CSV table of C-alpha atoms in Angstrom, one decimal:
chain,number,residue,atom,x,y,z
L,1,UNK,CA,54.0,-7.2,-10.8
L,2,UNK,CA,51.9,-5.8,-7.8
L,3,UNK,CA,51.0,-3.0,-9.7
L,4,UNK,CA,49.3,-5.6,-12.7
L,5,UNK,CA,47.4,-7.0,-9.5
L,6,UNK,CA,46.2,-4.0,-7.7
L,7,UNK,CA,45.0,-3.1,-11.5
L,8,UNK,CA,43.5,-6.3,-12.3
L,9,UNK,CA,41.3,-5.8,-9.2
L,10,UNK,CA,40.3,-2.6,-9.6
L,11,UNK,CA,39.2,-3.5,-12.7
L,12,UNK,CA,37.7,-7.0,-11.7
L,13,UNK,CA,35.9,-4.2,-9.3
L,14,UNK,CA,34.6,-2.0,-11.6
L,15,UNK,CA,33.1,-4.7,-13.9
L,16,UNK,CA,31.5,-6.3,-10.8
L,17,UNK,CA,30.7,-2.9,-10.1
L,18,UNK,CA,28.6,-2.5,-13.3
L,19,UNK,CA,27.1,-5.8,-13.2
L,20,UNK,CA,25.4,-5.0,-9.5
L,21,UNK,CA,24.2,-2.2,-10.3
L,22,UNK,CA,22.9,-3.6,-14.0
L,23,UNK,CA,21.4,-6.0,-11.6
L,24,UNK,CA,19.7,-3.6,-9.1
L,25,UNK,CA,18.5,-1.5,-12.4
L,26,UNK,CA,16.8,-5.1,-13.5
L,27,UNK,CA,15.6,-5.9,-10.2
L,28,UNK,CA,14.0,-2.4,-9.6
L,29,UNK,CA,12.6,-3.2,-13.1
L,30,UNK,CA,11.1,-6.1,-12.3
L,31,UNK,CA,9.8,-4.4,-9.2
L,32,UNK,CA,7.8,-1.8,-10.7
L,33,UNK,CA,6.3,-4.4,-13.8
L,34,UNK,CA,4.9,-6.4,-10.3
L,35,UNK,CA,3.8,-3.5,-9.1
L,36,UNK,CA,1.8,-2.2,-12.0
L,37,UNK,CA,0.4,-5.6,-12.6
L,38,UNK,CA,-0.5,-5.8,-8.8
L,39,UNK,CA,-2.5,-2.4,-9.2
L,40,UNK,CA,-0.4,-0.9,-6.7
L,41,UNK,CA,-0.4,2.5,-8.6
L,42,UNK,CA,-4.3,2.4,-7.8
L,43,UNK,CA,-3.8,2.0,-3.9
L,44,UNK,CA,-4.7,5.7,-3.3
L,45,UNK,CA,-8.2,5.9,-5.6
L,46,UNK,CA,-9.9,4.9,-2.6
L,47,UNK,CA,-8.6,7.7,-0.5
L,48,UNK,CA,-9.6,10.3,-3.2
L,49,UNK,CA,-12.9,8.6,-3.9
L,50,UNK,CA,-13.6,9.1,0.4
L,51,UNK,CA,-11.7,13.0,0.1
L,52,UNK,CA,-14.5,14.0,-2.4
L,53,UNK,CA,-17.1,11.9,-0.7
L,54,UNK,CA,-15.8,13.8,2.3
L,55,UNK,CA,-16.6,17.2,0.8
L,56,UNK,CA,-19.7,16.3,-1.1
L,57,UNK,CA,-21.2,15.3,2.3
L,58,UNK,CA,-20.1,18.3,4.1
L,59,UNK,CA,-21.3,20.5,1.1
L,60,UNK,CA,-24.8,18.8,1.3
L,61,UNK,CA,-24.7,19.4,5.3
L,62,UNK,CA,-24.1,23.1,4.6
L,63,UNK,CA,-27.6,23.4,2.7
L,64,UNK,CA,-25.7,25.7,0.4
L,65,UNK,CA,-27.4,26.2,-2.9
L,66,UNK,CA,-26.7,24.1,-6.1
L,67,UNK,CA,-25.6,27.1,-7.5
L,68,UNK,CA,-23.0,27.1,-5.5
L,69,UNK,CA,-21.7,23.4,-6.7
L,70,UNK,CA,-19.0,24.8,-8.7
L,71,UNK,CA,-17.3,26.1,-5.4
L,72,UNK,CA,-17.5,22.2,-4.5
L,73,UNK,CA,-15.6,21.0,-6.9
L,74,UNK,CA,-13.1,23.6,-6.9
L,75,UNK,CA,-12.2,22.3,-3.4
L,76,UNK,CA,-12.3,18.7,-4.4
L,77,UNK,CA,-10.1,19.5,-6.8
L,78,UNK,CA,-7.7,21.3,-4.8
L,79,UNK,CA,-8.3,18.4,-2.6
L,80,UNK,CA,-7.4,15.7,-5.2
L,81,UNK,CA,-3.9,17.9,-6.1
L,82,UNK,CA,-3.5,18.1,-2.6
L,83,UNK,CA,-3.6,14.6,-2.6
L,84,UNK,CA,-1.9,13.8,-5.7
L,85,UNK,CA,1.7,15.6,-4.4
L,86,UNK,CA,1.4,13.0,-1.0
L,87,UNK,CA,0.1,9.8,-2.2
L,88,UNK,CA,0.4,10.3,-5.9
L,89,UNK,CA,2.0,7.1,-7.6
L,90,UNK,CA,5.0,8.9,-9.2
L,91,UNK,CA,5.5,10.1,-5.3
L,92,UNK,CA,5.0,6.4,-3.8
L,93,UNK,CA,6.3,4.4,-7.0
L,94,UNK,CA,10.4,4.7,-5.6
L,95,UNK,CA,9.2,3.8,-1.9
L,96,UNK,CA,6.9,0.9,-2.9
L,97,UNK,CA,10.1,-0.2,-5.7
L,98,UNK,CA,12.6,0.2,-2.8
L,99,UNK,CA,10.0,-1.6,-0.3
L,100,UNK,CA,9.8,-4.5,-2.5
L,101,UNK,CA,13.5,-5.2,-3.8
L,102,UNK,CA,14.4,-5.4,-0.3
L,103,UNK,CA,11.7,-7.8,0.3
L,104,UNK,CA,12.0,-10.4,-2.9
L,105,UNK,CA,14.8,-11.5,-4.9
L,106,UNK,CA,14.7,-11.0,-8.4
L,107,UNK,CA,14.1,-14.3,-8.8
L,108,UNK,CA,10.7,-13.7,-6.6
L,109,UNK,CA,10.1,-11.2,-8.6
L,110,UNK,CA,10.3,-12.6,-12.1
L,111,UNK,CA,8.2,-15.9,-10.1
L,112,UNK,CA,5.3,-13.3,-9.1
L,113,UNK,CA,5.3,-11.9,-12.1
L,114,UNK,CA,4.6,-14.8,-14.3
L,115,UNK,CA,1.9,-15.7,-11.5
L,116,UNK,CA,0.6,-12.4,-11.6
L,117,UNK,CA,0.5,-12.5,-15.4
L,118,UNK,CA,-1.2,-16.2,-15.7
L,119,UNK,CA,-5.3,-16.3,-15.4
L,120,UNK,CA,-5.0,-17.5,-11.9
L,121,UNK,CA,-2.9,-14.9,-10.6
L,122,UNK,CA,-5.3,-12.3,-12.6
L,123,UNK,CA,-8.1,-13.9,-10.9
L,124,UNK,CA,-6.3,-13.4,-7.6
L,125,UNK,CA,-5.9,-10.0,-8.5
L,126,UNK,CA,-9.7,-9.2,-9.8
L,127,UNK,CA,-11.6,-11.2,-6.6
L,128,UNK,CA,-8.8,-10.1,-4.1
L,129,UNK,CA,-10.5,-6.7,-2.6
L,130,UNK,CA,-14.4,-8.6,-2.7
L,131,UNK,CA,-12.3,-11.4,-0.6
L,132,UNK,CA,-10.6,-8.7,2.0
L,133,UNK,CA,-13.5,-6.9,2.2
L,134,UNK,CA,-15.6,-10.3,2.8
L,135,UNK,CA,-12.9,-11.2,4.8
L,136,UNK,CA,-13.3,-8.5,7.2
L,137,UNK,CA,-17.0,-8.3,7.9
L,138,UNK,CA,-16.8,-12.6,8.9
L,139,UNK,CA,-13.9,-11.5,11.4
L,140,UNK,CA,-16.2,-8.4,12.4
L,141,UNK,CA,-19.0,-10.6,13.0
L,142,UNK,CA,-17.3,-13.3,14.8
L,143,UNK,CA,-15.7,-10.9,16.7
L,144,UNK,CA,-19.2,-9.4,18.1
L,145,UNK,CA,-20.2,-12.3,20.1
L,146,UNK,CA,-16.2,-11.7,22.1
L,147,UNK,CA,-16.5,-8.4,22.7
L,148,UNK,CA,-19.3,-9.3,26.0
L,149,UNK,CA,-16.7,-10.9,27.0
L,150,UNK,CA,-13.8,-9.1,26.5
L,151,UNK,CA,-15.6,-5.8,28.3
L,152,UNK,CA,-16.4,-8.2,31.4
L,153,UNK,CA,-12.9,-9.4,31.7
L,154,UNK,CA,-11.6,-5.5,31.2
L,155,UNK,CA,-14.5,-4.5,33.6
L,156,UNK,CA,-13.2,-7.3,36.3
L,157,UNK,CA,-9.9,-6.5,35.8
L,158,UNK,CA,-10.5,-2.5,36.5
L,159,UNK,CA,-12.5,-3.2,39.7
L,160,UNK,CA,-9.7,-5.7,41.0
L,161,UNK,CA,-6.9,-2.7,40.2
L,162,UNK,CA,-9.4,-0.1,42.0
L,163,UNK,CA,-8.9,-1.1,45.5
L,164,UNK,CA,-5.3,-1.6,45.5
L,165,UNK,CA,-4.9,2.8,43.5
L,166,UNK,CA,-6.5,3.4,47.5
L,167,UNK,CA,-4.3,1.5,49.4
């Protein structure tokens, strides 16, 4: 008889088994459908878009010769495969899957996905960058009239510290 138990939960274990990682395959799924609808594979364009601005700027600093342009974009393309074996999305896509199964449920996951998919959340997507971008230049200029301030306070501080460095 213990025998038929120690076998009935190994088995119990190995089905269990199967169904968690059935589970984490669906999960990991779900993961990477959010991901491709969030645009995530395109987080790196603007680091190859400022790479080749990078290079097109120092090329024009150089003066060289227009004939010379095809040497330009030999290196921006050296550049760009450079790039593409760091940030490419087939190098980030287990990282970013990995990153977000540990961070939602699969539940979450199906929920962001049918927000994601709905017009809202593809007007969420399509207005987010204008809003981060927009957002950042109201903190920048809010944080302008602080930085007086700030430098005064840093500038009191320092002189208060300087006497007792002599002591």
């Amino acid at each position: 008889m213990p025998r038929f138990t120690v076998l009935c939960a190994a088995l119990l274990m190995a089905c269990s088994s199967v169904q968690a990682l059935a589970d984490a395959k669906s999960h990991a799924a779900d993961a990477e459908r959010f991901l491709l609808l969030a645009r995530a594979d395109k987080l790196a364009v603007p680091v190859y878009a400022q790479v080749q601005q990078m290079f097109a700027q120092r090329f024009a600093e150089s003066n060289a010769p227009q004939s010379e342009k095809a040497l330009l974009e030999t290196y921006q393309a050296q550049a760009n495969a450079a790039l593409e074996q760091a940030v490419g999305w087939d190098k980030l896509k287990p990282d970013m899957v990995a990153l977000y199964t540990r961070t939602f449920t699969e539940q979450e996951m199906k929920d962001l996905i049918r927000f994601y998919e709905s017009p809202l959340g593809q007007k969420v997507l399509q207005q987010m960058p204008t809003l981060t971008a927009q957002s950042a230049q109201l903190t920048q200029s809010k944080l302008e009239t602080a930085v007086p301030k700030v430098n005064q306070l840093l500038a009191e501080m320092v002189s208060k510290l300087a006497p007792k460095k002599a002591e």
